[in-house]
mmCIF file of C-alpha atoms in Angstrom:
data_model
loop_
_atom_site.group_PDB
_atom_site.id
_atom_site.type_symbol
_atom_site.label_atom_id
_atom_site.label_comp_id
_atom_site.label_asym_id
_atom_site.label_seq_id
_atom_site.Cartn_x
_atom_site.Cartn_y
_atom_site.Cartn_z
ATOM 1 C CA UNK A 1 -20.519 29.518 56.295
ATOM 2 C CA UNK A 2 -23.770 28.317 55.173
ATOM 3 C CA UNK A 3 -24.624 26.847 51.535
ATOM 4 C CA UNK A 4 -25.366 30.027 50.336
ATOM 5 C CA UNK A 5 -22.585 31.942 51.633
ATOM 6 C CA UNK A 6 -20.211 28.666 49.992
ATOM 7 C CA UNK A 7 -21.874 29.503 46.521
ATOM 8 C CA UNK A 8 -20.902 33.365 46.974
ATOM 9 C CA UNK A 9 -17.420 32.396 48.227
ATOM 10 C CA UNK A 10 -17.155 30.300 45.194
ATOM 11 C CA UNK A 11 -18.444 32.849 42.642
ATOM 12 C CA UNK A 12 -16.203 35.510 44.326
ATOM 13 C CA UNK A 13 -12.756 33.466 44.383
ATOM 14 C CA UNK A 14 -10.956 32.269 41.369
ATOM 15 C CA UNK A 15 -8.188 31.061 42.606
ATOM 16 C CA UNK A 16 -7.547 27.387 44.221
ATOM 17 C CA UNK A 17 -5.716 24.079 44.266
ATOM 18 C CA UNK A 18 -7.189 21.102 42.326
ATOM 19 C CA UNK A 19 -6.411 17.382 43.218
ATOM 20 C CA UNK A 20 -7.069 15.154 40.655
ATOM 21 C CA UNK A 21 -5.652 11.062 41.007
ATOM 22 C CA UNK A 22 -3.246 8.921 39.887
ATOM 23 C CA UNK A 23 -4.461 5.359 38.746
ATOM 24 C CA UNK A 24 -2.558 4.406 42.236
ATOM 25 C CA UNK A 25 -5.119 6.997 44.260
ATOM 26 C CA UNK A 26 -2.007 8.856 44.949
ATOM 27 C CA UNK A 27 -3.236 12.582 44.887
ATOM 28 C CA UNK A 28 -2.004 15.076 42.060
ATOM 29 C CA UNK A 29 -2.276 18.515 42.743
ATOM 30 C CA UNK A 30 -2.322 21.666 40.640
ATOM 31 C CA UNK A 31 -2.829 25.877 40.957
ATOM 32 C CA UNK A 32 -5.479 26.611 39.036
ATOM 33 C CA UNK A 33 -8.011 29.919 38.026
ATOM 34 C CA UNK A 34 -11.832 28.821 37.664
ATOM 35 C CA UNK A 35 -15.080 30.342 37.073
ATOM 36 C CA UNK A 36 -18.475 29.516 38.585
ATOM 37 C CA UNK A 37 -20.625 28.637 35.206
ATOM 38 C CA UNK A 38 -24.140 27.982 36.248
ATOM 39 C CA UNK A 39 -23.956 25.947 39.046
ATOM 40 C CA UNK A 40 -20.299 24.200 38.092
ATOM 41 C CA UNK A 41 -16.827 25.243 38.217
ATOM 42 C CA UNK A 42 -15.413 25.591 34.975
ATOM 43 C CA UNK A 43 -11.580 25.147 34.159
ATOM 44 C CA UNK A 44 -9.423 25.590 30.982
ATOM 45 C CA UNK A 45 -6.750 22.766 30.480
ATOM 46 C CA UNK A 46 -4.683 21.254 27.529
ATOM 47 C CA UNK A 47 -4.927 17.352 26.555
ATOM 48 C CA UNK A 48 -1.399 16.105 27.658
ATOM 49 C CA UNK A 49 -1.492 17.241 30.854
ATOM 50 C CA UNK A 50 -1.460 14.783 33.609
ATOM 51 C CA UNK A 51 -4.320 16.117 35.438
ATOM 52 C CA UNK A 52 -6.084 15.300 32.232
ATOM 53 C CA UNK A 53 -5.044 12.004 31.864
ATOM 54 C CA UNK A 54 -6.110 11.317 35.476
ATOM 55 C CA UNK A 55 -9.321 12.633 35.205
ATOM 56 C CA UNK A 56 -10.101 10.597 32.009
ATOM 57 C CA UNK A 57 -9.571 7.833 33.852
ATOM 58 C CA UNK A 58 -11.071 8.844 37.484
ATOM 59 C CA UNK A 59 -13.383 12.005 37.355
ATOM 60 C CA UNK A 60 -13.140 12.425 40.921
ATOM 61 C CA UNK A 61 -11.414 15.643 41.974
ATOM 62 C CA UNK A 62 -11.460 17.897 44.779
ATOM 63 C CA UNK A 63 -10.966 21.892 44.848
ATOM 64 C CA UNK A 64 -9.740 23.807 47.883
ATOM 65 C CA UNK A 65 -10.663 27.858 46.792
ATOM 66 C CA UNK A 66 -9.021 30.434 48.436
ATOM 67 C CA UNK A 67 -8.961 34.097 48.746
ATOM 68 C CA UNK A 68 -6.592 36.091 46.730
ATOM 69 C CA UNK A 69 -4.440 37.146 49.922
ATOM 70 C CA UNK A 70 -4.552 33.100 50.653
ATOM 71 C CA UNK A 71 -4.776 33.706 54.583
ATOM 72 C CA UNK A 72 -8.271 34.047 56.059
ATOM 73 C CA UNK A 73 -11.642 31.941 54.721
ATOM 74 C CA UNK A 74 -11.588 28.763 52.206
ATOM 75 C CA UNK A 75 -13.636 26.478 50.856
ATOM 76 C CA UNK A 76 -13.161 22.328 49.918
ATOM 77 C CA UNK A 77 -15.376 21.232 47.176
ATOM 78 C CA UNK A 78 -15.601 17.491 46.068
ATOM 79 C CA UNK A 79 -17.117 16.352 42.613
ATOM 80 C CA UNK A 80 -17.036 15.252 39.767
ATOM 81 C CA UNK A 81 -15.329 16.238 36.211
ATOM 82 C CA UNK A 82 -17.170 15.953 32.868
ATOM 83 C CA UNK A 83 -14.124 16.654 30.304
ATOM 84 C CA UNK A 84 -15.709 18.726 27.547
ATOM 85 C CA UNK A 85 -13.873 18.884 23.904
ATOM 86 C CA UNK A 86 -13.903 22.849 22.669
ATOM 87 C CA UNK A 87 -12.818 22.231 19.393
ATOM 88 C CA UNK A 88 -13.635 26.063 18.623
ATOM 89 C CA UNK A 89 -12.273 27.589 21.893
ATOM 90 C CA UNK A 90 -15.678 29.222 22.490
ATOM 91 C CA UNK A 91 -15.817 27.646 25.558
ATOM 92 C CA UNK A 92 -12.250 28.804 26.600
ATOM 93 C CA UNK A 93 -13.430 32.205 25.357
ATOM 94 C CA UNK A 94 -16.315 32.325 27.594
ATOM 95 C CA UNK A 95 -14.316 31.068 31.062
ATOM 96 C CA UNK A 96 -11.534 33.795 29.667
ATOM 97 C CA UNK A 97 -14.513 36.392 30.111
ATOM 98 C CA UNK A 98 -15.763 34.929 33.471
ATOM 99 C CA UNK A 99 -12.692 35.085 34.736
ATOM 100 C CA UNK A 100 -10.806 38.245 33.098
ATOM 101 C CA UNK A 101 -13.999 39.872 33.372
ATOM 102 C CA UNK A 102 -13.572 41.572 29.639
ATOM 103 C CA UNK A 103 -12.737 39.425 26.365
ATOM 104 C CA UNK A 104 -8.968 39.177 25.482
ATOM 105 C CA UNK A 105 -7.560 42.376 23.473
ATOM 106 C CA UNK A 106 -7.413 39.753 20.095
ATOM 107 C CA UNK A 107 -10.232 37.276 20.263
ATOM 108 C CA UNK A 108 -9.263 36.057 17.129
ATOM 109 C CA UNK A 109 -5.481 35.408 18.292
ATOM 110 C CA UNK A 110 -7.321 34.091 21.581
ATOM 111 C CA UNK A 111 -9.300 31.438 19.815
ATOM 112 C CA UNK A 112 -6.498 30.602 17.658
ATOM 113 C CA UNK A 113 -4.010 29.840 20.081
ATOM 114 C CA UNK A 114 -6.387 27.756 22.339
ATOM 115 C CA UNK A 115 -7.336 25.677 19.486
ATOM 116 C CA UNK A 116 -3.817 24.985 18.995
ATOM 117 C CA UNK A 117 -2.710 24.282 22.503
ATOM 118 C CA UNK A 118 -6.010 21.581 22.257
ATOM 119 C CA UNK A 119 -7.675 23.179 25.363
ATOM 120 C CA UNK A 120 -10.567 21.678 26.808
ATOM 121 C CA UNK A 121 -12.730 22.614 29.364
ATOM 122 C CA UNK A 122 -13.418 20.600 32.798
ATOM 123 C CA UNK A 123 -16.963 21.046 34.493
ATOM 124 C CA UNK A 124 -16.590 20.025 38.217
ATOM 125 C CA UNK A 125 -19.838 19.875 40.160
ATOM 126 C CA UNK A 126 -20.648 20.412 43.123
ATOM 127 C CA UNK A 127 -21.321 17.591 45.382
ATOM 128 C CA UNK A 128 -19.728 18.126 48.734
ATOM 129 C CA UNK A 129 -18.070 21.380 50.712
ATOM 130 C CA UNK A 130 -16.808 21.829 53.507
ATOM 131 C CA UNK A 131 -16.248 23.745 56.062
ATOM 132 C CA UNK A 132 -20.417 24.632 56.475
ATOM 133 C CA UNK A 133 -22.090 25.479 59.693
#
C-alpha cells in the first residue's frame, strides 16, 4: 500500500481502535467510528471520558483502521490530537454526516443531545502509517 492508497483506505474505513495514554505510558484503548475531514481524522467524544483526560494531558495517539469484515487489509496511523470544544454540536453534526452519510432524522434533537452529553471533537493528524510499500 502506497501513501495514496493509505489515504483511500482511510477515507473508505470508519471503523478502528484508538490508543490514547495513561500519565504512566500505559496504553488505553478504545472502538471507535471516524471520518477523514480534510486531511485529519475526526472523532466525536464526551469530556469525562478517560481517553479524554489522557489526551489532554498527552496528545499522542495511535489509530489501527480496519475493514468492516475486520479480516483482510489495515492501516496504523500515529499523530497527534488537537481537542476541539463544539459548544454548538455543529461539528458533531458534520462528522454525523461524514460518517452516516445523511444528517440524523431530528437535527434539532441531534444538536441538542450532543450539547448535553458535552461532546467534543478530536482532530488526529496524520504523521506516521504503516504498513506502506
Amino acid at each position: 500500500m502506497n501513501r495514496s492508497e493509505a489515504m483511500d483506505f482511510i477515507k473508505e474505513n470508519q471503523w478502528g481502535v484508538m490508543s490514547t495514554f495513561f500519565p504512566n505510558g500505559t496504553p488505553q484503548l478504545t472502538p471507535i467510528i471516524y471520518a477523514l475531514m480534510g486531511d485529519k481524522i475526526q472523532i466525536s467524544c464526551t469530556r469525562p471520558r478517560k481517553k479524554t483526560q489522557n489526551l489532554l494531558k498527552n496528545p499522542n495517539a495511535v489509530v489501527c483502521i480496519f475493514m468492516p469484515k475486520f479480516f483482510g487489509p489495515y492501516l496504523t496511523v500515529e499523530g497527534r490530537v488537537e481537542v476541539i470544544e463544539d459548544p454548538d454540536a455543529t461539528k458533531n453534526l458534520a462528522l454525523y454526516k461524514a460518517t452516516r452519510g445523511e444528517p440524523p432524522e431530528n437535527v434539532e434533537q441531534f444538536l441538542a443531545e450532543r450539547i448535553a452529553a458535552e461532546r467534543l471533537i478530536f482532530e488526529m493528524s496524520i504523521d506516521r502509517m504503516y504498513p506502506l510499500d
